[in-house]
Coordinates of C-alpha atoms and ligand atoms in Angstrom, one line a residue:
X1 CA -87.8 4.3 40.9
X2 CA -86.7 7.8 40.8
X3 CA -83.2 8.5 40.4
X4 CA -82.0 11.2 43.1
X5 CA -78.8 11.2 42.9
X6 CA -76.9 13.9 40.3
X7 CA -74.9 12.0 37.5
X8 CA -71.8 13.7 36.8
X9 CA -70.5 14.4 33.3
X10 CA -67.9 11.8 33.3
X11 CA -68.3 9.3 36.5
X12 CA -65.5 7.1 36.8
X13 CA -66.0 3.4 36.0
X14 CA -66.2 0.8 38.8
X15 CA -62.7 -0.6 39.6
X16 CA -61.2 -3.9 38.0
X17 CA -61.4 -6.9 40.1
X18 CA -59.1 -7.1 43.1
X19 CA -57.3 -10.2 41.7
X20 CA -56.7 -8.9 38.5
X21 CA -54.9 -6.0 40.2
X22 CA -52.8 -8.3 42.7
X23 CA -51.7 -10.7 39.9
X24 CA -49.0 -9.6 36.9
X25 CA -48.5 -9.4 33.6
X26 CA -45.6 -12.3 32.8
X27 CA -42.4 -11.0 33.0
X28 CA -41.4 -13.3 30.0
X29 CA -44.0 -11.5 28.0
X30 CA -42.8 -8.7 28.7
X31 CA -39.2 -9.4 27.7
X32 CA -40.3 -10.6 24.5
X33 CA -42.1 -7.4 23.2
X34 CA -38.4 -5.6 24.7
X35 CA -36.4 -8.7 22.5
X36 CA -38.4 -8.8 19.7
X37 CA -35.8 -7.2 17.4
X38 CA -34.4 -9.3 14.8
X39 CA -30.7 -8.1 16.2
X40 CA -31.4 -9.8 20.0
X41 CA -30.2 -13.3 20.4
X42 CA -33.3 -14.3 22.7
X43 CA -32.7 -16.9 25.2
X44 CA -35.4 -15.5 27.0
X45 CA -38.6 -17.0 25.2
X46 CA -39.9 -20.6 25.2
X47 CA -39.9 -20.8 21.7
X48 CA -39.9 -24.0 19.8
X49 CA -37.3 -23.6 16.7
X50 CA -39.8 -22.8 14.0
X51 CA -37.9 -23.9 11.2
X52 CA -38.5 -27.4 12.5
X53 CA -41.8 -27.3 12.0
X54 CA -43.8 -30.0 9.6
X55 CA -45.2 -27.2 8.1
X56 CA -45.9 -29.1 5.4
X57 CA -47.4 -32.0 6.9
X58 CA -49.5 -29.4 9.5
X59 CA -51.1 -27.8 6.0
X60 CA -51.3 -31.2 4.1
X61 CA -53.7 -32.6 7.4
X62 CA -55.5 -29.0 7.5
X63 CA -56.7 -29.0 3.9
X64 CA -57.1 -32.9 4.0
X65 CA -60.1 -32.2 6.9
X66 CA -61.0 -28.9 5.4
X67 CA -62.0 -30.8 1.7
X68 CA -62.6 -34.1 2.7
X69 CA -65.2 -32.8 6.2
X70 CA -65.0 -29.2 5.7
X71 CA -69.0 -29.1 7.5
X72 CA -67.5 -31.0 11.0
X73 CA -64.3 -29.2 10.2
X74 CA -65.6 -25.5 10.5
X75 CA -68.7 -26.8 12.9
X76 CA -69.0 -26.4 16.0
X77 CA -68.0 -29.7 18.2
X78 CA -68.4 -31.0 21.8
X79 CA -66.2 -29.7 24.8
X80 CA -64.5 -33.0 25.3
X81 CA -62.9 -32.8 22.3
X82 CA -63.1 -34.7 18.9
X83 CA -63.4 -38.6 19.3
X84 CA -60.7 -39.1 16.4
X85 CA -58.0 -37.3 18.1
X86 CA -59.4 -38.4 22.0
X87 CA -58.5 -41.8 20.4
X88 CA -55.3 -41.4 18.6
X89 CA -54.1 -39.4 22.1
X90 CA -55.3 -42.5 24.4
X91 CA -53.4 -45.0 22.4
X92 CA -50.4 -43.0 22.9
X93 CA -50.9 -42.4 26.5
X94 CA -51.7 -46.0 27.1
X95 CA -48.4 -46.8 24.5
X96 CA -46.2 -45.0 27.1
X97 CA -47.4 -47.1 30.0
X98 CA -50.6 -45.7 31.6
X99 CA -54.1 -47.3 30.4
X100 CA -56.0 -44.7 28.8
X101 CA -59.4 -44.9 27.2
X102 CA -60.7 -41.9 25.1
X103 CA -63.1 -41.1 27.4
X104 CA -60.4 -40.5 30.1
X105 CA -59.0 -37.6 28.3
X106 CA -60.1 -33.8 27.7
X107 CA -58.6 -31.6 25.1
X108 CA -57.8 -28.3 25.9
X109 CA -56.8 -25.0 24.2
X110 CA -53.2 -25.4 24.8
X111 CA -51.8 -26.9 28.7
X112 CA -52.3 -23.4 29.8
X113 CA -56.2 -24.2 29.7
X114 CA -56.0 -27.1 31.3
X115 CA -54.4 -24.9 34.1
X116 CA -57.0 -22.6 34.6
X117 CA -59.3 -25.4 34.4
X118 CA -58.3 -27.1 37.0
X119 CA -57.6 -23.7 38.9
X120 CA -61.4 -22.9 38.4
X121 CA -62.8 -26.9 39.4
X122 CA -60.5 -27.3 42.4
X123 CA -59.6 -24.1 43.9
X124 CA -62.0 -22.1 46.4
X125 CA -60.3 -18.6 47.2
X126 CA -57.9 -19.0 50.0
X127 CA -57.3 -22.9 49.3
X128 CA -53.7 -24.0 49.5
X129 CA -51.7 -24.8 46.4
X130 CA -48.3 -26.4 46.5
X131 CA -45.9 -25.8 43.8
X132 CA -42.1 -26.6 42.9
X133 CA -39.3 -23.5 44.0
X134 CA -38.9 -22.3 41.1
X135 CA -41.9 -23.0 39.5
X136 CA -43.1 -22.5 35.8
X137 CA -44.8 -18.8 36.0
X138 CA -47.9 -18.9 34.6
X139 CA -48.8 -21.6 37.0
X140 CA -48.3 -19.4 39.3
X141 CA -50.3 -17.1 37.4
X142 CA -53.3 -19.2 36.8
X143 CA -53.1 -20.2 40.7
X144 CA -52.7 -16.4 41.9
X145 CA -55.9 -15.6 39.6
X146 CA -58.2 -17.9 41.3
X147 CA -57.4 -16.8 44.5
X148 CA -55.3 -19.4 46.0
X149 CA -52.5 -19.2 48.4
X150 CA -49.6 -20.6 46.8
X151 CA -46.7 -22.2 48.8
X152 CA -43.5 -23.2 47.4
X153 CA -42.1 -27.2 48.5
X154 CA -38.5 -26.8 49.2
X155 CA -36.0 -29.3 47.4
X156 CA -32.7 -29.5 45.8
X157 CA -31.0 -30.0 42.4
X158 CA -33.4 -33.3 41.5
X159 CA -36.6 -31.3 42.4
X160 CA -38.7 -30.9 45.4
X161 CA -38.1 -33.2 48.7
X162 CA -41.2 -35.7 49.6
X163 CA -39.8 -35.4 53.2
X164 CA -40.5 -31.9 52.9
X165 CA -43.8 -32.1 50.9
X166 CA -45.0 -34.3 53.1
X167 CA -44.6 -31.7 56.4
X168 CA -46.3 -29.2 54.4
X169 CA -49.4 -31.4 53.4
X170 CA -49.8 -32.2 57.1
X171 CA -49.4 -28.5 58.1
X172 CA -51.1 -26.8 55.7
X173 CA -54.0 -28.7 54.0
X174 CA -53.0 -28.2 50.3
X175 CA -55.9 -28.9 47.9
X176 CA -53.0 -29.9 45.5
X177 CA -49.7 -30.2 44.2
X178 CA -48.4 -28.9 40.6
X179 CA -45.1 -29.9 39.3
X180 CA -43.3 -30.8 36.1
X181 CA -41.5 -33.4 36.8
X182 CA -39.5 -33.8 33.3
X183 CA -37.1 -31.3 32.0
X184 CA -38.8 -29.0 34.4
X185 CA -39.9 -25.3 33.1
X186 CA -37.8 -23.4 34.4
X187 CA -34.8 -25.6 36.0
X188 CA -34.8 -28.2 33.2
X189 CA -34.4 -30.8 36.3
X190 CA -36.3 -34.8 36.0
X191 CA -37.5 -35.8 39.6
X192 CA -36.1 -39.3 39.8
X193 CA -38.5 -42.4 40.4
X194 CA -38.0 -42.9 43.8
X195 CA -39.2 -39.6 44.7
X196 CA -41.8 -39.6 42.2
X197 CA -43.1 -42.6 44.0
X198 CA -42.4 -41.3 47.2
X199 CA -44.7 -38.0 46.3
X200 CA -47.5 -40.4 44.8
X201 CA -47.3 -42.2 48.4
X202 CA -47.6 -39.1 50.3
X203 CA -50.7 -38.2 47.9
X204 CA -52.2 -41.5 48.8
X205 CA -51.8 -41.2 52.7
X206 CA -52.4 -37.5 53.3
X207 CA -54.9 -36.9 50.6
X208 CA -54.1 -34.6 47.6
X209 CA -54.6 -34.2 44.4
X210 CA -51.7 -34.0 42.0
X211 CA -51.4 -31.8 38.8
X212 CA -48.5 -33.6 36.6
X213 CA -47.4 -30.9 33.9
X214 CA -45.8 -32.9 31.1
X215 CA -45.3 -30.7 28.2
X216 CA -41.5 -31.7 27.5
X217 CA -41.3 -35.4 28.0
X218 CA -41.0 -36.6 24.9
X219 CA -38.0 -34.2 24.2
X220 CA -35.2 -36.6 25.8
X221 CA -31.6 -36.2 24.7
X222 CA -30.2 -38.8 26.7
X223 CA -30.8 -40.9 29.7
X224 CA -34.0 -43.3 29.9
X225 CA -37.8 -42.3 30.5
X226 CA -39.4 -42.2 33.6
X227 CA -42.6 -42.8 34.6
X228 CA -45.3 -40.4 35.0
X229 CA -46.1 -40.5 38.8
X230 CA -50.2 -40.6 37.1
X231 CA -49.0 -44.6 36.9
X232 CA -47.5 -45.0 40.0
X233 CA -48.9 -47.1 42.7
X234 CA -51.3 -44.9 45.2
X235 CA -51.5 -41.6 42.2
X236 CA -53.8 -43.2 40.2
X237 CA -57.0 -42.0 41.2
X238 CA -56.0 -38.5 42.8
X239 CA -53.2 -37.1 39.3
X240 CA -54.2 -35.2 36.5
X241 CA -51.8 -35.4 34.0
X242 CA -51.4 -33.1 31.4
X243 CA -50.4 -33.1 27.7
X244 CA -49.4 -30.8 24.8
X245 CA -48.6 -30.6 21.4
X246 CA -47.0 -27.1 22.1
X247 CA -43.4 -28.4 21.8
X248 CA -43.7 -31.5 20.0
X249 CA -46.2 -30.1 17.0
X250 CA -46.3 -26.6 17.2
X251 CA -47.9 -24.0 19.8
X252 CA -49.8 -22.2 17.6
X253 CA -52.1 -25.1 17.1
X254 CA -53.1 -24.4 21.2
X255 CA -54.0 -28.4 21.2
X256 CA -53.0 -29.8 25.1
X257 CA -55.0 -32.0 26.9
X258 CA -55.5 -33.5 30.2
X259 CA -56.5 -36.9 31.6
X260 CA -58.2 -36.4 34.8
X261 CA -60.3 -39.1 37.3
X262 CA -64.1 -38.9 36.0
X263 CA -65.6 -36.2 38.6
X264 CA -62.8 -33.9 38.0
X265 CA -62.5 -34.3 34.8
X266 CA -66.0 -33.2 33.9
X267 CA -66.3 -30.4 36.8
X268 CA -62.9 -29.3 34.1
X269 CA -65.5 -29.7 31.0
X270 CA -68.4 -27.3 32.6
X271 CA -65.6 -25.1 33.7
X272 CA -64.3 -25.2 29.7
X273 CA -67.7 -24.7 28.7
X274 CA -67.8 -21.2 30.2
X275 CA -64.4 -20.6 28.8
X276 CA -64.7 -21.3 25.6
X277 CA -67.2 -24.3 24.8
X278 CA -64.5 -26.1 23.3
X279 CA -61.2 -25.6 21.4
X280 CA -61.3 -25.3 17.5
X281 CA -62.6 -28.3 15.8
X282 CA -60.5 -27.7 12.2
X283 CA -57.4 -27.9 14.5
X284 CA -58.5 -30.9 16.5
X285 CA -59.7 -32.7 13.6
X286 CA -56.1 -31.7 11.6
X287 CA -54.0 -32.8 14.7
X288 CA -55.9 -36.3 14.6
X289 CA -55.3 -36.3 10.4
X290 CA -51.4 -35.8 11.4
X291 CA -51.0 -38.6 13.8
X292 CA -53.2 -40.9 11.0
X293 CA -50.8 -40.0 8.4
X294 CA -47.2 -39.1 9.5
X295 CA -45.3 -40.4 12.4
X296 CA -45.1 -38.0 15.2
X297 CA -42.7 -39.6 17.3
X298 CA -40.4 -39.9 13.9
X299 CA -41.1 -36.2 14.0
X300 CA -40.5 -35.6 17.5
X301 CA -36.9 -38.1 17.2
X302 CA -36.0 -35.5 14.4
X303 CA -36.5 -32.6 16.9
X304 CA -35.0 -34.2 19.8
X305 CA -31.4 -34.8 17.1
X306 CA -31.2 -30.9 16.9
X307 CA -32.0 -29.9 20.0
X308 CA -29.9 -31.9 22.2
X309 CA -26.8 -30.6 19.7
X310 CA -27.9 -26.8 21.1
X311 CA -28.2 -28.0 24.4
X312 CA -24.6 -28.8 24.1
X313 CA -23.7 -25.7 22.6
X314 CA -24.7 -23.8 25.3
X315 CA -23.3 -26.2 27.7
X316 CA -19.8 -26.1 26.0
X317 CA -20.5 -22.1 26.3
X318 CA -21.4 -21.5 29.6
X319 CA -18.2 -21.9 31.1
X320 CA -16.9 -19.0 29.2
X321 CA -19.9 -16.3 29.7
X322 CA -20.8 -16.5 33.7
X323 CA -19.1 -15.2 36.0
X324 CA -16.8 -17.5 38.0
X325 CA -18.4 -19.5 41.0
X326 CA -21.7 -19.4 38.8
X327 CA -23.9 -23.4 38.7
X328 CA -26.0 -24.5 36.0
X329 CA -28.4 -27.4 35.6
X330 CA -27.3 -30.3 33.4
X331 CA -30.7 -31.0 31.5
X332 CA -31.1 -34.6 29.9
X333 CA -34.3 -32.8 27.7
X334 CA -36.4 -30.0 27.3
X335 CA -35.2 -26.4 26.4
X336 CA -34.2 -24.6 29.6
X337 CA -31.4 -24.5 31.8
X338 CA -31.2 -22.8 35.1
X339 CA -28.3 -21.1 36.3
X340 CA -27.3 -19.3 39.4
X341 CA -24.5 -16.4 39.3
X342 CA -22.0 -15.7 42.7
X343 CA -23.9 -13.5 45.3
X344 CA -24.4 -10.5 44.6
X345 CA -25.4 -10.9 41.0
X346 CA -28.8 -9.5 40.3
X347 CA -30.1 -10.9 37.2
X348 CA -33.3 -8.6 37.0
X349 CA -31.0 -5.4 37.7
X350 CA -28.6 -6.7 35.2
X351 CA -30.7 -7.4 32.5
X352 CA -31.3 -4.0 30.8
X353 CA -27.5 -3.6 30.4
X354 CA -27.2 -7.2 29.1
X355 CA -30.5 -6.5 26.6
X356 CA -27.8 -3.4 25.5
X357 CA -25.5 -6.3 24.3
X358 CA -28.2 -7.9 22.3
X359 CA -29.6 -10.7 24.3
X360 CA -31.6 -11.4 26.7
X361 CA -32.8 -14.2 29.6
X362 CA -35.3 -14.6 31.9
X363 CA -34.8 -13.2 35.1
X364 CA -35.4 -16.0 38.3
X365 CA -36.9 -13.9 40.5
X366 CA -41.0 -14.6 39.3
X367 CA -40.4 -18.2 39.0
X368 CA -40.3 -18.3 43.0
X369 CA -44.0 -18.3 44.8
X370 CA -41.7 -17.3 47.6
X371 CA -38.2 -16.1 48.9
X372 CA -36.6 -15.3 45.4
X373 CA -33.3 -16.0 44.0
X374 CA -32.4 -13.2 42.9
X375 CA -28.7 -14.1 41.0
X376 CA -30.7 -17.1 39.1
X377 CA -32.0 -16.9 35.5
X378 CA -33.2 -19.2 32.7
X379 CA -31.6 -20.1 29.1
X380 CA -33.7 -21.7 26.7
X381 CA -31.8 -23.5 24.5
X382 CA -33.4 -24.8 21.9
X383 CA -34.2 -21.6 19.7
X384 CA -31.2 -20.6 17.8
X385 CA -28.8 -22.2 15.8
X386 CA -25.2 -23.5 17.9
X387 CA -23.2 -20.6 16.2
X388 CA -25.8 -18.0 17.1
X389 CA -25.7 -19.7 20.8
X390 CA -21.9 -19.0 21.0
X391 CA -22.2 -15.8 20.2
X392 CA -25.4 -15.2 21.8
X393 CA -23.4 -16.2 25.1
X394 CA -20.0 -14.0 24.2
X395 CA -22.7 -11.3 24.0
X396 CA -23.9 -12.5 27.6
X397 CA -20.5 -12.8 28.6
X398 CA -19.6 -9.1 28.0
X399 CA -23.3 -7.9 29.0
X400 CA -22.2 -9.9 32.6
X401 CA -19.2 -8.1 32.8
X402 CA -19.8 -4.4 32.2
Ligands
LIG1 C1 -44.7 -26.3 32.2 C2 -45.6 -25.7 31.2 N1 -46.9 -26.0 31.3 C3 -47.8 -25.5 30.4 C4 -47.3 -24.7 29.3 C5 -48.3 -24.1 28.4 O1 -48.2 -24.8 27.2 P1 -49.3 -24.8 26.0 O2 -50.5 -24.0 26.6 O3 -48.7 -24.2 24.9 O4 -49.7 -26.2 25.8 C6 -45.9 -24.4 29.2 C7 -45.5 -23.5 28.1 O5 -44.4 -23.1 28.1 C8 -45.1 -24.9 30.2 O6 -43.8 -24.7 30.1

């Protein structure tokens, strides 16, 4: 064939996809490069406190595998993860009340993947998607990119309402439902067992699949564990759960997981395989060394000490640096709270002036798939010392009231 047509010097390329161009960059990302300086007390990020870290015992398990196996270590491995740490992540599952064999489970390059994942197996452009109001953003994210509509369940200060959830199921057809239902990202909220049961009912009758985020779990302060709605009477066949090491390990390892009914499951593994055939073996193979030779949930009990003392800093603190007439959640575990200023606060507007004062939060507004919030933001709480909290919330305090 013949080319006719003139090329010009310098033709334009051909435009991004459409969905890249609807979707964002996260807000929260974007903070953090603005936070990054060593003087900003960031309340913004989701960072684990590094100095907790079993750095240590994370190097002594990676040069354990890397002389003892460093061929399988540094080899290439199968997409449903290695068998040792399948294993060793099934017995815990099962410890914590809901049968699990290896087999059952597929490791994932941090939760996120298993988000996109299960975006990519379940979701057709257009599909329906029902998540929490607020809802942890890059859900929302991974949701938006695949094309589905997402709608927001309404609810209250335990979490979404099953009443309500179940009107929308009838009305519009969801595929699914995501929600965190411990120490929520962002509110920090637990749903309580009946309505975990209630949502696990309307799963059963209406038909739905339900994506149970559970990265925070283990990260209890008070109170007493609930059970995963993945082991509640009518959820069992139709809920993925999901794991992670992010908060209880470390994130940069980008080890999660998710146990998922067998179809889904490996729709989730060819949909990995395009992704990334599978998620590094050395740290898969390390992870699995660690939970042979040190105890995690020691570990995590260690963790859990510190943490719950910040959360009451910046409980005790809160008082003192938002504005009169201003709510906040009461979290029992995890490492955000969720507060709402007087109307007409605008936390997004407010923030560069606040940033000034040498902290920062995350705006509410994104966390909505609908109908923002706009005087709400979230503290994380778990990343600086309690003195650098009180000060970090006299900073907020003045930022609030210039
Ligand atoms: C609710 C929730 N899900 C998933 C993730 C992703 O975690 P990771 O990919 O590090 O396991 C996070 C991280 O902050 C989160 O808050």
């Amino acid at each position: 064939m013949t080319v006719t047509e003139p090329a010009s010097a310098t033709a334009p390329v051909p435009r991004l996809a459409a969905r890249t161009r609807n979707i964002g960059g996260s807000p929260v990302r974007d903070i953090l490069a603005v936070t990054a300086r060593p003087e900003v007390i960031n309340f913004a990020g989701g960072l684990p406190a590094p100095e907790l870290f079993d750095a240590g015992g994370i190097a002594a398990a990676y040069r354990a595998v890397l002389d003892e196996t460093p061929a399988r270590a540094l080899q290439y491995s199968t997409t449903e993860g290695e068998p040792a740490l399948r294993t060793a992540l099934a017995a815990r599952t099962a410890q914590r009340g809901l049968p699990t064999d290896a087999d059952d489970l597929l490791v994932t390059t941090g939760s996120q993947q298993a988000l996109s994942l299960l975006a990519t197996a379940l979701i057709e452009p257009g599909d329906t998607v029902l998540v929490e109001s607020p809802c942890y953003l890059a859900a929302l994210q991974a949701f938006g990119l695949a094309g589905a509509r997402v709608l927001a369940v309404p609810g209250d200060e335990q979490g979404l309402d099953p009443v309500a959830l179940e009107e929308l199921v009838v009305r519009e057809r969801p595929k699914a439902l995501y929600l965190v239902p411990t120490f929520q990202n962002p509110t920090g909220r637990t749903l309580p067992l009946e309505r975990r049961t209630a949502v696990a009912e309307v799963a059963a009758r209406r038909g739905l699949w339900i994506i149970e985020d559970d990265p925070y779990g283990e990260l209890r302060y008070e109170g007493e564990r609930v059970p995963w709605i993945a082991a509640l009477p009518g959820a069992e066949d139709r809920t993925v759960l999901l794991g992670s090491f992010s908060k209880i390990m470390a994130p940069g390892l980008r080890l999660g997981w998710l146990r998922a009914p067998a179809d889904l499951r490996r729709a989730c593994a060819v949909a990995k395989q395009a992704a990334d055939l599978h998620t590094p073996t050395v740290n898969q193979l390390a992870a699995a060394r660690y939970l042979a030779d040190h105890d995690l949930d020691a570990h995590v009990r260690r963790v859990a000490a510190v943490y719950g003392a910040r959360r009451d800093a910046m409980l005790a603190g809160l008082p003192a640096a938002l504005p009169g007439g201003s709510t906040w959640t009461r979290p029992e575990g995890g490492m955000f709270l969720w507060a709402r200023l007087p109307e007409p606060y605008d936390t997004t507007a407010l923030l560069p002036q606040v940033v000034r004062h040498h902290v920062a939060y995350v705006p509410g507004a994104p966390f909505y798939a609908a109908d923002p919030a706009p005087s709400t933001l979230r503290l994380c709480f778990v990343t600086q010392t309690p003195e650098e909290i009180e000060e970090g919330l006299r900073r907020l305090g003045d930022g609030l009231k210039d």
